[in-house]
Amino acid sequence: MGGEAGEEREPSYGKMSERHWSRSRGERNREAIDYYRERSRAPGVAEGGGPRNFYCMECDGVIPHEPPVEACPHCGAAVEAGVRRYFNWVEMNEPPRREARNILPWILLVLLACASLGWFLLR
């Protein structure tokens, strides 16, 4: 039951019966288990990260929220502002500027319609 690095151990199920769902699924989720084991080897994951962090899009390494960084401290990949990859989702806080530019004509059209309606009603 040693904790040597790289040593494979029997999974610990605690005081659960053989019929408990976590024991009965056996090897059915091998692909997911292998994926999470691989993720646990990413740079900074073994150290535990901080209370608030996200992952690099390139190397899966842990990047702290504070202080803000422009590049991954592990692989040097650029960290895009407003985009954060968490454990199982990606959060995008700000739309790219080009998308805002796409709706600008519609905003101007609505403003023109409101101004025209206001001028017509106040005339």
C-alpha positions as a LaTeX table, in Angstrom:
\begin{tabular}{lrrr}
\hline
Residue & $x$ (\AA) & $y$ (\AA) & $z$ (\AA) \\
\hline
Met1 & 0.00 & 0.00 & 0.00 \\
Gly2 & 3.03 & 2.29 & $-0.45$ \\
Gly3 & 2.79 & 5.69 & $-2.10$ \\
Glu4 & 5.75 & 5.37 & $-4.46$ \\
Ala5 & 5.54 & 7.54 & $-7.59$ \\
Gly6 & 4.17 & 5.66 & $-10.58$ \\
Glu7 & 3.10 & 2.69 & $-8.45$ \\
Glu8 & $-0.34$ & 1.33 & $-9.40$ \\
Arg9 & $-2.51$ & 0.50 & $-6.40$ \\
Glu10 & $-5.82$ & $-1.24$ & $-5.95$ \\
Pro11 & $-8.61$ & 1.33 & $-5.76$ \\
Ser12 & $-9.87$ & 2.03 & $-2.24$ \\
Tyr13 & $-13.64$ & 1.76 & $-1.94$ \\
Gly14 & $-13.95$ & 2.20 & 1.82 \\
Lys15 & $-16.79$ & 0.30 & 3.52 \\
Met16 & $-18.94$ & $-0.12$ & 0.39 \\
Ser17 & $-20.49$ & $-3.43$ & $-0.59$ \\
Glu18 & $-19.73$ & $-5.18$ & $-3.88$ \\
Arg19 & $-23.12$ & $-3.96$ & $-5.18$ \\
His20 & $-22.33$ & $-0.24$ & $-4.71$ \\
Trp21 & $-22.38$ & 1.58 & $-8.08$ \\
Ser22 & $-18.78$ & 2.78 & $-7.77$ \\
Arg23 & $-17.50$ & $-0.79$ & $-7.40$ \\
Ser24 & $-19.87$ & $-2.51$ & $-9.81$ \\
Arg25 & $-18.96$ & $-0.36$ & $-12.83$ \\
Gly26 & $-15.54$ & $-2.03$ & $-12.91$ \\
Glu27 & $-13.56$ & $-1.21$ & $-16.05$ \\
Arg28 & $-16.43$ & 0.33 & $-18.03$ \\
Asn29 & $-15.03$ & 3.85 & $-17.67$ \\
Arg30 & $-11.38$ & 3.01 & $-18.40$ \\
Glu31 & $-11.06$ & 5.72 & $-21.09$ \\
Ala32 & $-12.32$ & 8.45 & $-18.73$ \\
Ile33 & $-10.13$ & 7.21 & $-15.87$ \\
Asp34 & $-7.06$ & 7.21 & $-18.13$ \\
Tyr35 & $-7.90$ & 10.74 & $-19.31$ \\
Tyr36 & $-8.14$ & 12.08 & $-15.74$ \\
Arg37 & $-4.93$ & 10.31 & $-14.74$ \\
Glu38 & $-3.19$ & 12.01 & $-17.67$ \\
Arg39 & $-4.67$ & 15.39 & $-16.66$ \\
Ser40 & $-3.29$ & 14.89 & $-13.15$ \\
Arg41 & 0.23 & 14.85 & $-14.64$ \\
Ala42 & $-0.13$ & 18.30 & $-16.28$ \\
Pro43 & 2.31 & 21.01 & $-15.13$ \\
Gly44 & 1.26 & 22.57 & $-11.84$ \\
Val45 & $-1.52$ & 20.06 & $-11.10$ \\
Ala46 & 0.57 & 17.97 & $-8.71$ \\
Glu47 & 1.32 & 21.13 & $-6.73$ \\
Gly48 & $-2.43$ & 21.68 & $-6.38$ \\
Gly49 & $-2.71$ & 25.08 & $-8.00$ \\
Gly50 & $-4.24$ & 27.88 & $-5.97$ \\
Pro51 & $-7.68$ & 28.62 & $-4.61$ \\
Arg52 & $-8.66$ & 30.15 & $-7.97$ \\
Asn53 & $-6.98$ & 29.02 & $-11.17$ \\
Phe54 & $-7.62$ & 27.84 & $-14.72$ \\
Tyr55 & $-5.86$ & 25.64 & $-17.28$ \\
Cys56 & $-3.65$ & 26.39 & $-20.26$ \\
Met57 & $-5.30$ & 25.61 & $-23.60$ \\
Glu58 & $-2.05$ & 24.14 & $-24.92$ \\
Cys59 & $-0.37$ & 22.10 & $-22.15$ \\
Asp60 & $-3.22$ & 21.67 & $-19.58$ \\
Gly61 & $-0.97$ & 23.34 & $-16.99$ \\
Val62 & $-2.42$ & 25.24 & $-14.04$ \\
Ile63 & $-2.41$ & 29.05 & $-14.34$ \\
Pro64 & $-3.31$ & 31.21 & $-11.31$ \\
His65 & $-5.92$ & 33.98 & $-11.70$ \\
Glu66 & $-3.85$ & 36.41 & $-9.68$ \\
Pro67 & $-1.62$ & 38.02 & $-10.74$ \\
Pro68 & $-2.86$ & 38.11 & $-14.35$ \\
Val69 & $-0.40$ & 36.65 & $-16.87$ \\
Glu70 & $-0.05$ & 37.06 & $-20.63$ \\
Ala71 & 1.64 & 33.70 & $-21.23$ \\
Cys72 & 1.48 & 30.22 & $-19.68$ \\
Pro73 & 4.23 & 29.85 & $-17.09$ \\
His74 & 4.75 & 26.22 & $-18.21$ \\
Cys75 & 4.81 & 26.27 & $-22.01$ \\
Gly76 & 4.83 & 29.98 & $-22.88$ \\
Ala77 & 1.59 & 29.87 & $-24.92$ \\
Ala78 & $-0.30$ & 33.17 & $-25.09$ \\
Val79 & $-3.19$ & 33.47 & $-22.62$ \\
Glu80 & $-6.12$ & 35.12 & $-24.38$ \\
Ala81 & $-7.81$ & 37.80 & $-22.26$ \\
Gly82 & $-11.38$ & 36.96 & $-21.27$ \\
Val83 & $-11.05$ & 33.23 & $-22.10$ \\
Arg84 & $-10.54$ & 30.77 & $-19.26$ \\
Arg85 & $-10.48$ & 26.97 & $-19.45$ \\
Tyr86 & $-11.62$ & 25.36 & $-16.25$ \\
Phe87 & $-11.76$ & 21.65 & $-15.43$ \\
Asn88 & $-14.57$ & 20.71 & $-17.79$ \\
Trp89 & $-15.71$ & 23.93 & $-19.50$ \\
Val90 & $-14.37$ & 27.02 & $-21.21$ \\
Glu91 & $-15.63$ & 30.44 & $-20.15$ \\
Met92 & $-15.56$ & 33.38 & $-22.55$ \\
Asn93 & $-16.36$ & 36.65 & $-20.77$ \\
Glu94 & $-16.14$ & 39.06 & $-23.66$ \\
Pro95 & $-17.22$ & 38.61 & $-27.27$ \\
Pro96 & $-14.48$ & 39.25 & $-29.81$ \\
Arg97 & $-14.58$ & 42.82 & $-31.15$ \\
Arg98 & $-15.42$ & 41.65 & $-34.66$ \\
Glu99 & $-18.75$ & 40.27 & $-33.39$ \\
Ala100 & $-19.66$ & 43.64 & $-31.86$ \\
Arg101 & $-18.85$ & 45.23 & $-35.22$ \\
Asn102 & $-21.31$ & 42.86 & $-36.92$ \\
Ile103 & $-24.27$ & 44.14 & $-34.89$ \\
Leu104 & $-23.34$ & 47.83 & $-35.17$ \\
Pro105 & $-25.49$ & 48.40 & $-38.32$ \\
Trp106 & $-28.52$ & 46.93 & $-36.51$ \\
Ile107 & $-27.94$ & 49.21 & $-33.51$ \\
Leu108 & $-27.72$ & 52.23 & $-35.79$ \\
Leu109 & $-30.91$ & 51.17 & $-37.60$ \\
Val110 & $-32.82$ & 50.87 & $-34.29$ \\
Leu111 & $-31.53$ & 54.28 & $-33.16$ \\
Leu112 & $-32.57$ & 55.82 & $-36.47$ \\
Ala113 & $-36.03$ & 54.26 & $-36.20$ \\
Cys114 & $-36.44$ & 55.56 & $-32.62$ \\
Ala115 & $-35.30$ & 59.05 & $-33.65$ \\
Ser116 & $-37.69$ & 59.03 & $-36.62$ \\
Leu117 & $-40.59$ & 57.89 & $-34.44$ \\
Gly118 & $-39.75$ & 60.54 & $-31.83$ \\
Trp119 & $-39.59$ & 63.28 & $-34.49$ \\
Phe120 & $-42.91$ & 62.11 & $-36.00$ \\
Leu121 & $-44.72$ & 62.03 & $-32.61$ \\
Leu122 & $-43.35$ & 65.40 & $-31.44$ \\
Arg123 & $-44.08$ & 67.22 & $-34.68$ \\
\hline
\end{tabular}
